[in-house]
Tab-separated table of C-alpha atoms and ligand atoms in Angstrom:
chain	number	residue	atom	x	y	z
A	175	UNK	CA	-15.219	17.739	-9.338
A	176	UNK	CA	-16.701	14.659	-8.341
A	177	UNK	CA	-20.599	13.831	-8.756
A	178	UNK	CA	-22.470	15.065	-6.251
A	179	UNK	CA	-26.256	13.508	-6.733
A	180	UNK	CA	-28.947	13.482	-4.421
A	181	UNK	CA	-28.744	9.902	-3.171
A	182	UNK	CA	-30.911	8.042	-1.013
A	183	UNK	CA	-30.771	7.642	2.725
A	184	UNK	CA	-28.256	4.895	4.151
A	185	UNK	CA	-28.211	3.443	7.726
A	186	UNK	CA	-26.216	0.784	9.412
A	187	UNK	CA	-24.592	0.187	12.846
A	188	UNK	CA	-21.343	1.812	13.045
A	189	UNK	CA	-20.003	0.023	16.032
A	190	UNK	CA	-18.431	-3.467	16.361
A	191	UNK	CA	-21.292	-6.479	16.419
A	192	UNK	CA	-21.701	-8.061	19.839
A	193	UNK	CA	-21.963	-6.146	23.002
A	194	UNK	CA	-20.817	-3.355	24.248
A	195	UNK	CA	-21.509	-0.402	26.740
A	196	UNK	CA	-22.711	1.743	23.610
A	197	UNK	CA	-23.804	0.969	20.369
A	198	UNK	CA	-24.155	3.669	17.495
A	199	UNK	CA	-26.395	3.850	14.327
A	200	UNK	CA	-25.412	6.138	11.763
A	201	UNK	CA	-27.768	7.392	9.365
A	202	UNK	CA	-26.622	9.733	5.838
A	203	UNK	CA	-28.472	11.310	2.883
A	204	UNK	CA	-31.380	13.862	2.766
A	205	UNK	CA	-33.783	12.073	4.746
A	206	UNK	CA	-31.522	10.900	7.930
A	207	UNK	CA	-33.274	14.073	9.983
A	208	UNK	CA	-36.620	13.114	9.002
A	209	UNK	CA	-35.879	9.602	10.135
A	210	UNK	CA	-34.571	10.452	13.103
A	211	UNK	CA	-37.460	12.613	14.162
A	212	UNK	CA	-39.461	9.384	13.510
A	213	UNK	CA	-37.329	7.516	16.008
A	214	UNK	CA	-36.219	10.289	18.589
A	215	UNK	CA	-39.730	12.364	18.385
A	216	UNK	CA	-40.695	15.522	16.675
A	217	UNK	CA	-39.055	17.616	19.244
A	218	UNK	CA	-35.990	19.681	17.272
A	219	UNK	CA	-32.371	17.855	17.070
A	220	UNK	CA	-30.077	20.866	17.105
A	221	UNK	CA	-27.186	21.050	15.104
A	222	UNK	CA	-23.867	19.253	16.626
A	223	UNK	CA	-25.921	19.133	20.039
A	224	UNK	CA	-26.346	16.031	22.194
A	225	UNK	CA	-29.920	15.132	22.784
A	226	UNK	CA	-31.145	12.520	25.526
A	227	UNK	CA	-34.167	11.001	24.008
A	228	UNK	CA	-36.795	8.103	23.887
A	229	UNK	CA	-35.580	5.669	20.683
A	230	UNK	CA	-38.911	4.238	19.542
A	231	UNK	CA	-39.914	1.801	16.620
A	232	UNK	CA	-43.551	2.192	16.134
A	233	UNK	CA	-45.407	2.554	19.319
A	234	UNK	CA	-42.696	0.582	20.934
A	235	UNK	CA	-40.121	2.416	23.212
A	236	UNK	CA	-37.013	0.224	22.185
A	237	UNK	CA	-34.088	2.284	24.008
A	238	UNK	CA	-33.091	5.610	25.673
A	239	UNK	CA	-29.664	7.258	24.323
A	240	UNK	CA	-27.910	10.224	22.608
A	241	UNK	CA	-29.028	11.680	19.227
A	242	UNK	CA	-26.666	13.947	17.172
A	243	UNK	CA	-27.532	15.958	14.144
A	244	UNK	CA	-24.450	16.782	11.942
A	245	UNK	CA	-26.179	19.042	8.767
A	246	UNK	CA	-24.219	18.718	5.196
A	247	UNK	CA	-22.167	19.797	3.910
A	248	UNK	CA	-20.012	19.971	6.912
A	249	UNK	CA	-20.540	16.160	8.168
A	250	UNK	CA	-18.189	13.235	7.514
A	251	UNK	CA	-20.014	12.402	4.138
A	252	UNK	CA	-21.005	15.975	3.379
A	253	UNK	CA	-24.736	14.760	3.637
A	254	UNK	CA	-26.893	15.110	6.643
A	255	UNK	CA	-25.804	12.711	9.099
A	256	UNK	CA	-27.275	11.526	12.311
A	257	UNK	CA	-26.088	9.385	15.060
A	258	UNK	CA	-28.020	7.578	17.435
A	259	UNK	CA	-26.032	6.350	20.369
A	260	UNK	CA	-27.833	3.427	22.508
A	261	UNK	CA	-26.993	0.283	24.419
A	262	UNK	CA	-24.659	-1.616	23.017
A	263	UNK	CA	-26.842	-4.811	22.662
A	264	UNK	CA	-27.045	-6.141	18.963
A	265	UNK	CA	-30.602	-7.339	19.384
A	266	UNK	CA	-31.425	-3.787	20.749
A	267	UNK	CA	-29.260	-2.559	17.622
A	268	UNK	CA	-30.897	-4.892	15.107
A	269	UNK	CA	-34.619	-2.837	15.966
A	270	UNK	CA	-33.000	0.320	15.948
A	271	UNK	CA	-31.821	-0.394	12.300
A	272	UNK	CA	-34.658	-1.910	11.216
A	273	UNK	CA	-36.879	1.103	12.518
A	274	UNK	CA	-34.759	3.325	10.332
A	275	UNK	CA	-35.483	1.036	6.992
A	276	UNK	CA	-39.025	1.171	8.011
A	277	UNK	CA	-38.913	4.653	7.865
A	278	UNK	CA	-37.321	4.719	4.498
A	279	UNK	CA	-33.703	4.185	4.839
A	280	UNK	CA	-31.594	1.624	3.133
A	281	UNK	CA	-28.924	-0.996	4.828
A	282	UNK	CA	-25.403	0.927	3.826
A	283	UNK	CA	-23.031	-1.339	1.672
A	284	UNK	CA	-19.138	-1.838	3.340
A	285	UNK	CA	-17.677	1.355	2.987
A	286	UNK	CA	-20.429	3.283	1.760
A	287	UNK	CA	-20.318	6.255	4.128
A	288	UNK	CA	-16.513	6.582	3.437
A	289	UNK	CA	-17.508	6.850	-0.484
A	290	UNK	CA	-20.044	9.199	0.170
A	291	UNK	CA	-17.457	11.395	2.039
A	292	UNK	CA	-15.326	10.764	-1.081
A	293	UNK	CA	-17.853	11.192	-3.954
A	294	UNK	CA	-18.743	14.576	-2.001
A	295	UNK	CA	-14.669	15.712	-2.192
A	296	UNK	CA	-14.875	15.723	1.615
A	297	UNK	CA	-11.492	13.402	1.647
A	298	UNK	CA	-9.502	11.786	-1.189
A	299	UNK	CA	-9.168	8.201	-2.214
A	300	UNK	CA	-5.866	7.930	-0.137
A	301	UNK	CA	-7.575	9.380	2.719
A	302	UNK	CA	-10.790	7.013	2.440
A	303	UNK	CA	-8.211	4.182	2.121
A	304	UNK	CA	-6.287	5.309	5.506
A	305	UNK	CA	-9.746	5.157	7.391
A	306	UNK	CA	-9.631	1.193	6.652
A	307	UNK	CA	-6.029	1.142	7.373
A	308	UNK	CA	-6.302	2.951	10.496
A	309	UNK	CA	-9.292	0.657	11.848
A	310	UNK	CA	-7.171	-2.718	10.812
A	311	UNK	CA	-4.008	-1.263	11.506
A	312	UNK	CA	-1.903	-4.438	13.244
A	313	UNK	CA	0.831	-2.461	15.206
A	314	UNK	CA	1.295	1.134	16.405
A	315	UNK	CA	3.615	2.354	13.892
A	316	UNK	CA	0.765	1.110	11.418
A	317	UNK	CA	-1.801	2.909	13.118
A	318	UNK	CA	0.378	6.287	13.387
A	319	UNK	CA	1.340	5.885	9.474
A	320	UNK	CA	-2.474	5.646	8.534
A	321	UNK	CA	-3.419	8.601	10.741
A	322	UNK	CA	-1.065	10.550	8.846
A	323	UNK	CA	-2.488	9.671	5.650
A	324	UNK	CA	-5.509	10.279	6.789
A	325	UNK	CA	-4.680	14.027	7.672
A	326	UNK	CA	-3.501	14.156	4.221
A	327	UNK	CA	0.306	14.179	4.239
A	328	UNK	CA	0.176	11.460	1.593
A	329	UNK	CA	-2.159	13.126	-0.579
A	330	UNK	CA	-0.027	16.907	-0.447
A	331	UNK	CA	2.720	15.077	-1.301
A	332	UNK	CA	1.097	13.716	-4.768
A	333	UNK	CA	-0.834	17.067	-5.205
A	334	UNK	CA	2.602	19.005	-5.036
A	335	UNK	CA	3.795	16.077	-7.320
A	336	UNK	CA	0.979	16.845	-10.069
A	337	UNK	CA	1.481	20.890	-9.526
A	338	UNK	CA	4.951	20.794	-10.595
A	339	UNK	CA	4.433	18.137	-13.654
A	340	UNK	CA	0.978	20.582	-14.744
A	341	UNK	CA	3.300	23.357	-14.480
A	342	UNK	CA	6.133	21.704	-16.822
A	343	UNK	CA	3.637	20.462	-19.296
A	344	UNK	CA	2.006	23.660	-19.723
A	345	UNK	CA	5.817	24.973	-20.316
A	346	UNK	CA	6.275	22.455	-22.810
A	347	UNK	CA	2.948	22.535	-24.562
A	348	UNK	CA	2.772	26.252	-24.672
A	349	UNK	CA	6.447	25.742	-26.558
A	350	UNK	CA	5.086	23.420	-29.108
A	351	UNK	CA	1.929	25.392	-29.894
A	352	UNK	CA	4.459	28.263	-31.067
A	353	UNK	CA	6.843	26.519	-33.244
A	354	UNK	CA	8.087	29.727	-35.142
A	355	UNK	CA	9.824	30.257	-31.779
A	356	UNK	CA	12.026	26.655	-32.522
A	357	UNK	CA	12.921	25.983	-29.228
A	358	UNK	CA	15.348	23.380	-28.861
A	359	UNK	CA	14.272	21.367	-25.910
A	360	UNK	CA	17.457	19.951	-24.994
A	361	UNK	CA	19.407	23.486	-25.176
A	362	UNK	CA	16.776	24.591	-22.908
A	363	UNK	CA	18.074	24.018	-19.441
A	364	UNK	CA	14.627	24.608	-17.712
A	365	UNK	CA	12.858	21.541	-19.342
A	366	UNK	CA	15.905	19.030	-18.187
A	367	UNK	CA	16.208	20.697	-15.013
A	368	UNK	CA	12.695	20.734	-14.421
A	369	UNK	CA	12.468	16.895	-15.416
A	370	UNK	CA	15.449	16.126	-12.954
A	371	UNK	CA	13.774	17.743	-9.964
A	372	UNK	CA	10.366	15.834	-10.897
A	373	UNK	CA	12.301	12.555	-10.665
A	374	UNK	CA	13.705	13.412	-7.639
A	375	UNK	CA	10.648	14.663	-5.877
A	376	UNK	CA	8.726	11.446	-7.291
A	377	UNK	CA	11.682	8.830	-5.999
A	378	UNK	CA	11.399	10.444	-2.904
A	379	UNK	CA	7.860	9.930	-2.185
A	380	UNK	CA	7.996	6.586	-3.663
A	381	UNK	CA	10.720	5.597	-0.959
A	382	UNK	CA	8.174	6.909	1.498
A	383	UNK	CA	5.157	5.120	0.022
A	384	UNK	CA	7.241	1.845	0.039
A	385	UNK	CA	8.214	2.282	3.531
A	386	UNK	CA	4.532	2.973	4.280
A	387	UNK	CA	3.491	-0.001	2.614
A	388	UNK	CA	5.853	-2.234	4.023
A	389	UNK	CA	4.803	-1.038	7.839
A	390	UNK	CA	1.022	-1.909	6.497
A	391	UNK	CA	1.461	-4.987	4.816
A	392	UNK	CA	4.706	-6.550	5.680
A	393	UNK	CA	7.771	-6.880	4.183
A	394	UNK	CA	8.356	-9.367	1.212
A	395	UNK	CA	11.717	-10.907	1.268
A	396	UNK	CA	12.660	-13.397	-1.215
A	397	UNK	CA	14.740	-15.956	-0.755
A	398	UNK	CA	17.205	-16.722	-3.955
A	399	UNK	CA	20.063	-18.441	-4.860
A	400	UNK	CA	21.519	-21.255	-6.843
A	401	UNK	CA	20.572	-24.726	-6.005
A	402	UNK	CA	22.202	-25.883	-2.478
A	403	UNK	CA	23.105	-22.682	-1.235
A	404	UNK	CA	20.858	-23.130	1.674
A	405	UNK	CA	17.866	-21.425	0.738
A	406	UNK	CA	15.515	-23.788	2.172
A	407	UNK	CA	17.672	-24.136	5.336
A	408	UNK	CA	17.851	-20.295	6.206
A	409	UNK	CA	14.002	-20.181	5.993
A	410	UNK	CA	13.654	-22.909	8.187
A	411	UNK	CA	15.953	-21.705	10.515
A	412	UNK	CA	13.979	-18.033	10.430
A	413	UNK	CA	10.900	-19.770	10.761
A	414	UNK	CA	12.222	-22.178	13.671
A	415	UNK	CA	10.880	-25.319	12.083
A	416	UNK	CA	11.315	-27.479	9.159
A	417	UNK	CA	8.714	-25.722	6.778
A	418	UNK	CA	10.873	-26.141	3.618
A	419	UNK	CA	11.952	-29.414	2.280
A	420	UNK	CA	15.847	-29.484	2.422
A	421	UNK	CA	17.889	-32.003	0.169
A	422	UNK	CA	21.212	-32.091	-1.146
A	423	UNK	CA	19.210	-32.779	-4.526
A	424	UNK	CA	19.414	-29.892	-6.403
A	425	UNK	CA	16.000	-28.756	-7.943
A	426	UNK	CA	13.792	-29.732	-4.800
A	427	UNK	CA	12.273	-26.685	-4.407
A	428	UNK	CA	10.038	-26.072	-7.107
A	429	UNK	CA	7.301	-24.351	-6.086
A	430	UNK	CA	7.178	-21.041	-3.825
A	431	UNK	CA	7.026	-21.914	-0.065
A	432	UNK	CA	5.701	-18.849	1.709
A	433	UNK	CA	6.441	-18.325	5.954
A	434	UNK	CA	5.316	-15.265	8.064
A	435	UNK	CA	7.550	-14.642	10.306
A	436	UNK	CA	7.268	-11.869	13.288
A	437	UNK	CA	10.689	-9.898	13.779
A	438	UNK	CA	9.912	-7.885	17.029
A	439	UNK	CA	6.317	-7.059	15.786
A	440	UNK	CA	7.376	-6.311	12.430
A	441	UNK	CA	5.445	-8.217	9.925
A	442	UNK	CA	7.931	-10.418	7.590
A	443	UNK	CA	7.102	-12.629	4.411
A	444	UNK	CA	9.621	-14.679	3.456
A	445	UNK	CA	9.441	-16.648	0.124
A	446	UNK	CA	11.566	-19.533	-0.453
A	447	UNK	CA	11.965	-19.804	-4.334
A	448	UNK	CA	13.327	-22.554	-6.878
A	449	UNK	CA	16.593	-23.015	-7.570
A	450	UNK	CA	17.069	-20.473	-10.528
A	451	UNK	CA	19.365	-22.414	-12.951
A	452	UNK	CA	18.657	-23.749	-16.450
A	453	UNK	CA	16.104	-26.277	-15.865
A	454	UNK	CA	16.288	-29.465	-17.322
A	455	UNK	CA	12.393	-30.238	-17.130
A	456	UNK	CA	9.353	-28.357	-17.602
A	457	UNK	CA	8.035	-28.656	-13.849
A	458	UNK	CA	11.086	-26.880	-12.735
A	459	UNK	CA	11.191	-24.550	-15.529
A	460	UNK	CA	7.443	-22.907	-13.946
A	461	UNK	CA	9.111	-22.975	-10.365
A	462	UNK	CA	11.979	-20.934	-12.100
A	463	UNK	CA	9.549	-18.660	-13.786
A	464	UNK	CA	7.239	-17.868	-10.255
A	465	UNK	CA	10.888	-17.424	-8.706
A	466	UNK	CA	11.922	-14.712	-10.764
A	467	UNK	CA	7.953	-13.294	-10.000
A	468	UNK	CA	8.521	-13.275	-6.890
A	469	UNK	CA	12.005	-11.815	-6.953
A	470	UNK	CA	10.484	-8.868	-9.112
A	471	UNK	CA	7.651	-8.280	-6.291
A	472	UNK	CA	9.652	-8.401	-3.117
A	473	UNK	CA	10.890	-5.469	-1.303
A	474	UNK	CA	14.143	-7.430	-0.270
A	475	UNK	CA	15.960	-9.918	-1.907
A	476	UNK	CA	18.327	-12.225	-0.237
A	477	UNK	CA	21.065	-13.743	-2.306
A	478	UNK	CA	22.193	-17.036	-0.886
A	479	UNK	CA	25.607	-17.938	-1.301
A	480	UNK	CA	27.345	-21.084	-0.526
A	481	UNK	CA	30.519	-19.657	1.376
A	482	UNK	CA	32.548	-22.828	0.268
A	483	UNK	CA	31.998	-21.835	-3.829
A	484	UNK	CA	32.194	-18.089	-3.338
A	485	UNK	CA	35.560	-16.467	-3.836
A	486	UNK	CA	34.402	-12.837	-3.620
A	487	UNK	CA	31.665	-10.976	-2.377
A	488	UNK	CA	30.533	-9.042	-5.606
A	489	UNK	CA	27.204	-10.378	-6.442
A	490	UNK	CA	27.899	-9.552	-9.867
A	491	UNK	CA	30.790	-11.706	-10.036
A	492	UNK	CA	29.260	-14.380	-8.025
A	493	UNK	CA	26.389	-14.801	-10.303
A	494	UNK	CA	26.235	-12.170	-13.256
A	495	UNK	CA	22.935	-13.983	-14.893
A	496	UNK	CA	21.200	-13.518	-11.962
A	497	UNK	CA	22.063	-9.496	-11.266
A	498	UNK	CA	21.810	-8.752	-14.820
A	499	UNK	CA	17.696	-9.906	-14.548
A	500	UNK	CA	17.725	-8.315	-11.021
A	501	UNK	CA	15.196	-4.945	-11.687
A	502	UNK	CA	16.530	-3.193	-8.570
A	503	UNK	CA	19.639	-3.832	-7.149
A	504	UNK	CA	19.100	-1.465	-4.351
A	505	UNK	CA	16.993	-4.146	-2.867
A	506	UNK	CA	19.521	-6.863	-2.640
A	507	UNK	CA	21.571	-8.383	0.230
A	508	UNK	CA	23.985	-10.770	0.082
A	509	UNK	CA	23.660	-13.842	2.439
A	510	UNK	CA	26.976	-15.946	2.758
A	511	UNK	CA	25.909	-19.244	3.902
A	512	UNK	CA	27.696	-22.233	5.547
A	513	UNK	CA	30.307	-20.064	7.242
A	514	UNK	CA	30.451	-23.280	9.920
A	515	UNK	CA	32.701	-24.843	7.019
A	516	UNK	CA	34.967	-22.474	5.888
A	517	UNK	CA	36.936	-19.975	6.876
A	518	UNK	CA	35.288	-17.162	5.205
A	519	UNK	CA	37.329	-14.233	6.196
A	520	UNK	CA	40.202	-16.004	4.657
A	521	UNK	CA	39.881	-16.101	0.984
A	522	UNK	CA	37.254	-13.919	-0.237
A	523	UNK	CA	37.684	-10.765	-1.877
A	524	UNK	CA	35.993	-8.050	-0.164
A	525	UNK	CA	32.979	-5.673	-2.343
A	526	UNK	CA	32.423	-2.286	-1.655
A	527	UNK	CA	29.677	-0.927	-3.516
A	528	UNK	CA	26.869	-0.912	-1.384
A	529	UNK	CA	25.306	-4.242	-1.282
A	530	UNK	CA	24.873	-5.202	2.184
A	531	UNK	CA	26.925	-8.805	3.159
A	532	UNK	CA	25.611	-10.577	6.013
A	533	UNK	CA	27.252	-14.163	6.811
A	534	UNK	CA	25.576	-17.033	8.246
A	535	UNK	CA	25.315	-20.625	9.083
A	536	UNK	CA	21.899	-21.915	8.423
A	537	UNK	CA	23.011	-24.717	10.405
A	538	UNK	CA	24.269	-23.646	13.518
A	539	UNK	CA	22.186	-20.107	13.294
A	540	UNK	CA	25.298	-17.994	13.888
A	541	UNK	CA	24.799	-14.724	12.337
A	542	UNK	CA	20.987	-15.044	12.077
A	543	UNK	CA	20.664	-12.246	14.465
A	544	UNK	CA	22.762	-10.004	12.367
A	545	UNK	CA	20.554	-10.979	9.538
A	546	UNK	CA	17.427	-10.213	11.348
A	547	UNK	CA	18.476	-6.554	12.697
A	548	UNK	CA	19.781	-6.187	8.995
A	549	UNK	CA	15.978	-6.842	7.785
A	550	UNK	CA	14.629	-4.330	10.858
A	551	UNK	CA	16.699	-1.893	9.798
A	552	UNK	CA	15.759	-2.351	5.826
A	553	UNK	CA	11.649	-1.859	7.376
A	554	UNK	CA	12.645	1.218	8.638
A	555	UNK	CA	12.185	0.109	12.315
A	556	UNK	CA	14.520	2.252	13.948
A	557	UNK	CA	14.657	4.724	10.874
A	558	UNK	CA	12.930	8.004	11.206
A	559	UNK	CA	9.557	6.677	11.432
A	560	UNK	CA	8.190	10.270	11.862
A	561	UNK	CA	7.135	11.487	8.530
A	562	UNK	CA	5.784	8.209	7.206
A	563	UNK	CA	2.272	7.531	5.803
A	564	UNK	CA	0.417	4.382	5.329
A	565	UNK	CA	0.441	3.591	1.245
A	566	UNK	CA	-0.828	0.495	-0.299
A	567	UNK	CA	0.552	-1.488	-3.180
A	568	UNK	CA	-1.737	0.079	-5.486
A	569	UNK	CA	-0.294	3.502	-4.663
A	570	UNK	CA	3.535	1.830	-5.132
A	571	UNK	CA	2.225	0.683	-9.079
A	572	UNK	CA	0.940	4.193	-9.528
A	573	UNK	CA	4.115	5.732	-8.629
A	574	UNK	CA	6.264	3.314	-10.187
A	575	UNK	CA	4.219	4.060	-13.600
A	576	UNK	CA	4.459	7.998	-13.118
A	577	UNK	CA	7.847	7.542	-12.496
A	578	UNK	CA	8.358	5.151	-15.886
A	579	UNK	CA	6.288	7.807	-18.109
A	580	UNK	CA	8.941	10.298	-16.982
A	581	UNK	CA	11.704	8.618	-17.414
A	582	UNK	CA	10.458	7.924	-20.910
A	583	UNK	CA	9.623	11.231	-21.552
A	584	UNK	CA	12.743	12.523	-20.642
A	585	UNK	CA	14.696	10.115	-22.850
A	586	UNK	CA	12.588	10.951	-25.574
A	587	UNK	CA	13.568	14.476	-25.108
A	588	UNK	CA	17.209	13.749	-25.035
A	589	UNK	CA	16.983	11.316	-27.817
A	590	UNK	CA	15.098	13.317	-30.612
A	591	UNK	CA	14.622	16.472	-28.366
A	592	UNK	CA	11.054	16.237	-29.244
A	593	UNK	CA	8.397	18.055	-27.101
A	594	UNK	CA	5.339	16.359	-28.128
A	595	UNK	CA	6.096	12.979	-26.848
A	596	UNK	CA	7.393	14.893	-23.489
A	597	UNK	CA	3.958	16.124	-23.264
A	598	UNK	CA	2.061	13.220	-23.792
A	599	UNK	CA	4.411	11.368	-21.342
A	600	UNK	CA	4.063	13.879	-18.702
A	601	UNK	CA	0.095	13.664	-19.293
A	602	UNK	CA	0.161	9.547	-19.006
A	603	UNK	CA	2.394	10.419	-15.376
A	604	UNK	CA	-0.143	12.983	-14.403
A	605	UNK	CA	-2.936	10.640	-14.742
A	606	UNK	CA	-0.927	7.845	-13.057
A	607	UNK	CA	-0.685	10.022	-9.869
A	608	UNK	CA	-4.318	10.793	-10.313
A	609	UNK	CA	-5.052	7.203	-9.484
A	610	UNK	CA	-3.548	7.516	-6.172
A	611	UNK	CA	-6.194	10.455	-4.615
A	612	UNK	CA	-9.113	9.416	-6.869
A	613	UNK	CA	-8.710	12.462	-9.002
A	614	UNK	CA	-9.027	9.781	-11.941
A	615	UNK	CA	-10.831	6.533	-10.948
A	616	UNK	CA	-12.648	3.992	-12.650
A	617	UNK	CA	-15.903	2.794	-10.771
A	618	UNK	CA	-14.269	-0.973	-10.752
A	619	UNK	CA	-11.468	0.465	-8.740
A	620	UNK	CA	-13.780	2.517	-6.256
A	621	UNK	CA	-15.861	-0.636	-5.508
A	622	UNK	CA	-13.096	-3.005	-4.928
A	623	UNK	CA	-11.536	-0.372	-2.566
A	624	UNK	CA	-14.786	0.591	-0.635
A	625	UNK	CA	-16.148	-3.300	-0.991
A	626	UNK	CA	-13.338	-4.320	1.375
A	627	UNK	CA	-14.310	-1.811	4.271
A	628	UNK	CA	-16.390	-2.934	6.826
A	629	UNK	CA	-20.089	-1.789	7.483
A	630	UNK	CA	-21.124	1.287	8.941
A	631	UNK	CA	-17.631	3.042	7.857
B	859	GDP	P1	18.391	-25.159	-1.305
B	859	GDP	O1	18.301	-25.487	-2.268
B	859	GDP	O2	19.564	-23.641	-1.525
B	859	GDP	O3	17.374	-24.619	-0.809
B	859	GDP	O4	19.452	-25.727	-0.104
B	859	GDP	P2	18.837	-26.527	0.954
B	859	GDP	O5	18.736	-25.890	2.136
B	859	GDP	O6	18.083	-27.848	0.376
B	859	GDP	O7	20.514	-27.057	1.687
B	859	GDP	C1	21.198	-27.889	0.442
B	859	GDP	C2	22.239	-28.592	1.685
B	859	GDP	O8	23.069	-27.635	2.256
B	859	GDP	C3	21.523	-29.416	2.791
B	859	GDP	O9	22.145	-30.942	2.682
B	859	GDP	C4	21.900	-28.631	3.868
B	859	GDP	O10	22.110	-29.351	5.155
B	859	GDP	C5	23.225	-27.655	3.526
B	859	GDP	N1	23.376	-26.629	4.499
B	859	GDP	C6	22.368	-25.694	4.312
B	859	GDP	N2	22.704	-24.767	4.917
B	859	GDP	C7	23.937	-25.071	5.745
B	859	GDP	C8	24.901	-24.595	6.742
B	859	GDP	O11	24.966	-23.236	7.271
B	859	GDP	N3	26.057	-25.348	7.104
B	859	GDP	C9	26.220	-26.706	6.351
B	859	GDP	N4	27.132	-27.098	7.048
B	859	GDP	N5	25.460	-27.020	5.581
B	859	GDP	C10	24.509	-26.437	5.460
B	860	ZN	ZN1	15.249	-25.538	-1.275
């Protein structure tokens, strides 16, 4: 499906910069073998055999090492690939690289080997990204997830979704094409049932992808609440130092303050948001807009409530204006603060519909351990890590778009019974999913993804 053009031959040092036991030069492209012969001598390099050879640049002997030839298309890039494994000295590898360039190779751009693997259909885009994630993994869990993505666990789930979407779309389109049949889509239980199944499948993938993205990038936690609830105090208590300004003047925290805090090796990114209230002045107004932006993008929202002011643990009763604007109630945790000042268990009415409540005192530190434990649970720390895969924000956004299109299609179907609109929405959903695996991809996006890779990968 991707264009497979006869490209130039690229070369790069594939091992990390600096000194090492061995260093590897990688060549890929139509002239890889010819260039390798120019360095290793004319004797045949048998495919996938290790050959011990002299490496020369012109007349000069540079190094001795192993040459490996992987003929295309059964190579990493899908092109002819040669690896020259020499000693791991930077000067040496530089000379070897120059030798390949003098023989007609071009220095590879960052990620260009992986990009060629993608363009030659050896891996899809999500798998290519998993290579970078694997190299950059900051924890064992993140590395394991990246490996699963690289093996295609994530891609298979997306392909499954696309297949089911396509089937439904074909069915709907076929019905439109034969209007004399006059199919009533609403009455047709199959369409509704398939749509519901599709939505459930998409939601399941989204949940797993979010977990994977959280493991990779760290969980984003927004601390929200009315002025003086103790948001800044909570951030300071978690960070163990005075990062935020704590005062009793309402509206002190006007901008977003970020802290990266490690909880048992899990990266968390906290943001203290401005006090959400009707702001009297313009500067504070901007702070409030940013706070909402932060809350929308957060993986978890801690709604901090002053225990002295609260009479109930129902977030909706505590602050209806807030919960009304909250896009996703599932990511909400109610943090009841200042329990050192009040016997919170006495006057408060319990709330039961699923919003977790953690009682703390930012001042004395009581309850902080429970809060940390809760956040770890939210990240999937002790949850079923098996079956997870690495995912990026880009993937989550694409999944969310696909979900929105399917929902829109479903509601249009129920409102008007219009199959045309549903078919179009299914097409758009499919397109959004295609961006994940790279079935549809803009050059600009590819440039951005592969440009962030290291050279030689
Ligand atoms: P913010 O506006 O939500 O960021 O609230 P701050 O963190 O600035 O705190 C507002 C006031 O409440 C300050 O005077 C804090 O010292 C006080 N405060 C915060 N947390 C607690 C707590 O757990 N116990 C008590 N007694 N006071 C607190
Ligand atoms: Zn504050």
